[in-house]
Every structure is written in structure tokens, then in C-alpha cells.
Coordinates of N, CA, C and O in Angstrom, one line a residue:
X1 N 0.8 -1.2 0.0 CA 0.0 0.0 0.0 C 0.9 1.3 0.0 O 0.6 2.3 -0.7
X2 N 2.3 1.1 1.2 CA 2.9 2.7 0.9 C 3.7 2.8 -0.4 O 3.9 3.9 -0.8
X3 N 4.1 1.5 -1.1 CA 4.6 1.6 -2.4 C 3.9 2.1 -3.6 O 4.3 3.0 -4.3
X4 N 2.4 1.4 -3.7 CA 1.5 2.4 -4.6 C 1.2 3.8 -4.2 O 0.6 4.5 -5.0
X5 N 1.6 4.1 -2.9 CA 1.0 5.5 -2.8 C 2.4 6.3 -3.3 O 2.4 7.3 -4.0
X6 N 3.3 5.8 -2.9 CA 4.8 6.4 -3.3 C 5.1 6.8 -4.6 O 5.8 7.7 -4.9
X7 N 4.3 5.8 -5.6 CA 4.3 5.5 -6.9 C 3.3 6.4 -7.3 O 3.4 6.7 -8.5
X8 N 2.5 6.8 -6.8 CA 1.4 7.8 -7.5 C 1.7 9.1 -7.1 O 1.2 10.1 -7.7
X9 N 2.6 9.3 -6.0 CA 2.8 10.9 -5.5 C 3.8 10.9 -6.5 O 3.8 11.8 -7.2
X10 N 4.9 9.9 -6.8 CA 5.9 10.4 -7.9 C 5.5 11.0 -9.1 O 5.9 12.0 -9.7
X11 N 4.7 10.1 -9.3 CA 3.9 10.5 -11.1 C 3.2 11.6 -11.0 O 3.1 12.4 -12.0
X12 N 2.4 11.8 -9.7 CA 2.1 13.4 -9.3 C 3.0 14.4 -9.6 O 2.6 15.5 -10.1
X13 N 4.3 14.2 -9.2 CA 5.0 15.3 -9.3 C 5.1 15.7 -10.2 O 4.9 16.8 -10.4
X14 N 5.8 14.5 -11.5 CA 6.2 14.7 -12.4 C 5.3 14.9 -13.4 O 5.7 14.9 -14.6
X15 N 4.1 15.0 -13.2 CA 2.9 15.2 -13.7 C 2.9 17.0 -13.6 O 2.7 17.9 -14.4
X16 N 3.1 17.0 -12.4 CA 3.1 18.5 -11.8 C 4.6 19.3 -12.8 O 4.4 20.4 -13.3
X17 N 5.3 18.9 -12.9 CA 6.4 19.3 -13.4 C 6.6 19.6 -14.7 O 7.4 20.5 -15.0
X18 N 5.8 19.0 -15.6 CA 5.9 19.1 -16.8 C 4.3 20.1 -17.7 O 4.0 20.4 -18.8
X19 N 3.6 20.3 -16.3 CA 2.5 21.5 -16.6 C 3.4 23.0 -16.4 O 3.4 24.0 -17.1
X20 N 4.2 22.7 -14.9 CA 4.9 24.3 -14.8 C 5.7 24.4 -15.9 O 5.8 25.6 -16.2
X21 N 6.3 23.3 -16.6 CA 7.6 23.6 -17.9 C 6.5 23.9 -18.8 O 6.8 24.8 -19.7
X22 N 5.6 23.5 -18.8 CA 4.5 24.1 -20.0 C 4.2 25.6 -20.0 O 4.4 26.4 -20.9
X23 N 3.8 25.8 -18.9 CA 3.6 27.3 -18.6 C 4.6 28.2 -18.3 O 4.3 29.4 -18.4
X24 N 5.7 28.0 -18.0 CA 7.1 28.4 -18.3 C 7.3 29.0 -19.7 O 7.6 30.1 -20.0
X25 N 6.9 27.6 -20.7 CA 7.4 28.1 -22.0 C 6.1 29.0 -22.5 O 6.3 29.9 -23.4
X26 N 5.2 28.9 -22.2 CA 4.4 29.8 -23.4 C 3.8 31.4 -22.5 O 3.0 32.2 -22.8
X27 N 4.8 31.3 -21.0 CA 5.4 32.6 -20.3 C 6.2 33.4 -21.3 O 5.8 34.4 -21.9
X28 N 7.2 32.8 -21.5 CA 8.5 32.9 -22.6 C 7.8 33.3 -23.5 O 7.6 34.5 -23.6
X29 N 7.4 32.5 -24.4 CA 6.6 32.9 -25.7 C 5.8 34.0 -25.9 O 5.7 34.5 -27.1
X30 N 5.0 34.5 -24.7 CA 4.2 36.1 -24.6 C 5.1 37.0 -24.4 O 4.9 38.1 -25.0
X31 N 6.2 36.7 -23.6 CA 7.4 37.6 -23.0 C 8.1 38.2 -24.3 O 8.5 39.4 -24.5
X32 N 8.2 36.9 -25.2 CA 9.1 37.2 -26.7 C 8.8 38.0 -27.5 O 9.3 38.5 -28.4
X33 N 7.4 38.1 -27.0 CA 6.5 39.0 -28.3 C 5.8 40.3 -27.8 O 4.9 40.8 -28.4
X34 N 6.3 40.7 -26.6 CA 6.7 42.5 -26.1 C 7.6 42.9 -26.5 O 8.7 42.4 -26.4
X35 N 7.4 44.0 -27.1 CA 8.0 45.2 -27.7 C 9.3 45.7 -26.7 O 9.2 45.7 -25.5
X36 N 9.8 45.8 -27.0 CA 11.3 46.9 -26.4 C 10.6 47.8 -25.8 O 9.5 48.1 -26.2
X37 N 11.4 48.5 -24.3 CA 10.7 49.7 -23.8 C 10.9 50.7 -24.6 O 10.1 51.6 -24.8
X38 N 11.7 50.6 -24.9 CA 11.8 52.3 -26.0 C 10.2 52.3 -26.8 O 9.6 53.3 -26.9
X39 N 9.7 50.9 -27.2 CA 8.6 51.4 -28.7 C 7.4 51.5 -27.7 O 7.0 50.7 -26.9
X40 N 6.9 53.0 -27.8 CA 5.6 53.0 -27.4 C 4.4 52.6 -27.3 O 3.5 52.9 -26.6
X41 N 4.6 51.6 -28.6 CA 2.7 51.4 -29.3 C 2.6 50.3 -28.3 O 3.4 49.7 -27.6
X42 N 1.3 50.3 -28.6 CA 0.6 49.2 -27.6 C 0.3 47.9 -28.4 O -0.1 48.0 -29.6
X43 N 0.7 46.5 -27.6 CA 0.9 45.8 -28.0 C -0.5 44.5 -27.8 O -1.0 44.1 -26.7
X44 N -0.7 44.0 -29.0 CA -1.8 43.4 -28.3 C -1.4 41.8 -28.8 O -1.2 41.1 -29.8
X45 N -1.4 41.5 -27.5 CA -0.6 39.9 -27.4 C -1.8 38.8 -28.1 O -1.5 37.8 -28.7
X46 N -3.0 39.2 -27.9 CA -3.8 38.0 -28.5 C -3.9 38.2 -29.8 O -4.9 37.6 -30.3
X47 N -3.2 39.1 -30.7 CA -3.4 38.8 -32.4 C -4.1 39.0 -33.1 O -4.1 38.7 -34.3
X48 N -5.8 40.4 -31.8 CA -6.4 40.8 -33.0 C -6.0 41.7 -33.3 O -5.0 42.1 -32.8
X49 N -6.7 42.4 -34.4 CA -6.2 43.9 -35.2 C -7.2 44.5 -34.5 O -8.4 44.3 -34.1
X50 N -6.1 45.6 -34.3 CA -6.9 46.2 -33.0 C -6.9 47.6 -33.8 O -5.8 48.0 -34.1
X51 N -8.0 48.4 -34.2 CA -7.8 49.7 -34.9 C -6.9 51.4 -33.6 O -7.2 51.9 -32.5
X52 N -6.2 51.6 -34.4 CA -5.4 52.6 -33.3 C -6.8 53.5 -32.4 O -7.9 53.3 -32.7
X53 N -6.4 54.1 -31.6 CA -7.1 55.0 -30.8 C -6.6 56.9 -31.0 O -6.2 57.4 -29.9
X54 N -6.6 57.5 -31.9 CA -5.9 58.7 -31.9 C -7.2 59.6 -32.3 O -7.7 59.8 -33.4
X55 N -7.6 60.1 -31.3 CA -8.8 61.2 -31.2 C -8.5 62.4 -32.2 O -9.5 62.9 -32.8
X56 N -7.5 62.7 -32.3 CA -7.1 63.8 -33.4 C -7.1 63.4 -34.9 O -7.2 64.2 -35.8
X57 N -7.1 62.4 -35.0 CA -7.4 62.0 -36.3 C -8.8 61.2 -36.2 O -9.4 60.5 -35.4
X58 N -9.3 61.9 -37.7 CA -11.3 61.7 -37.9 C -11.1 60.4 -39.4 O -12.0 60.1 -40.1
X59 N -10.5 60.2 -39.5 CA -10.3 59.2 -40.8 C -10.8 57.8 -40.3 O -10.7 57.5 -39.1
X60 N -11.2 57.2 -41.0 CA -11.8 55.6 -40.8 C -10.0 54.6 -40.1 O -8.9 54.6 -40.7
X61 N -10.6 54.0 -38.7 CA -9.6 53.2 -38.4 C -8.9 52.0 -40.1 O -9.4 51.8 -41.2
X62 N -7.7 51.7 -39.6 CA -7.1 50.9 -40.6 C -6.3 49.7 -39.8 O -5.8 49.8 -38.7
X63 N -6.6 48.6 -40.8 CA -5.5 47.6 -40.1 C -4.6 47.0 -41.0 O -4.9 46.8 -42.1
X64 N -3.6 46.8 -40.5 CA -2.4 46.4 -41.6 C -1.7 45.4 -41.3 O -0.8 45.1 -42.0

């Protein structure tokens, strides 16, 4: 009985281990795809086209 439990807390772990390396890497991967501090535009991580926001300009938004 403490060997099967021994055996299932292991595979827990490493069960557990290989979700944080998951979320580690696609941390990294959002991280990669922030702009430098110098660039001011706003960056939109989930990939839609986001039309700019500039109140001074009356022209139909654009996406490119």
C-alpha cells in the first residue's frame, strides 16, 4: 500500500512538473513578443487587429 502511494505521489510530481515547464514556456513565448521599452505602441498579445485610438485623427480606423 505505501509503495503504490509512493508511486502515485511520484507520477504526481512529475505530472506536476511538466505543466509548470508548460507554462514556463508559453510565459517565454508572450514575453518574446513584447515590444522593447523604448517602442511605445501598444501591443496586443492576443493577435487581434486592433484599430489605433488617436482622437485627433477623424479618418476611418485601418489595419495592416
Amino acid at each position: 500500500m505505501i509503495q503504490d502511494t509512493v508511486k502515485n505521489l511520484t507520477q504526481d510530481r512529475v505530472l506536476q512538473g511538466n505543466k509548470i515547464e508548460g507554462a514556463q514556456k508559453r510565459i517565454q513565448h508572450i514575453l518574446s513578443r513584447l515590444p522593447e521599452q523604448s517602442d511605445g505602441r501598444q501591443l496586443n498579445l492576443l493577435g487581434e487587429a486592433v484599430a489605433p485610438n488617436n482622437p485627433e485623427d477623424n479618418n476611418e480606423p485601418t489595419t495592416h
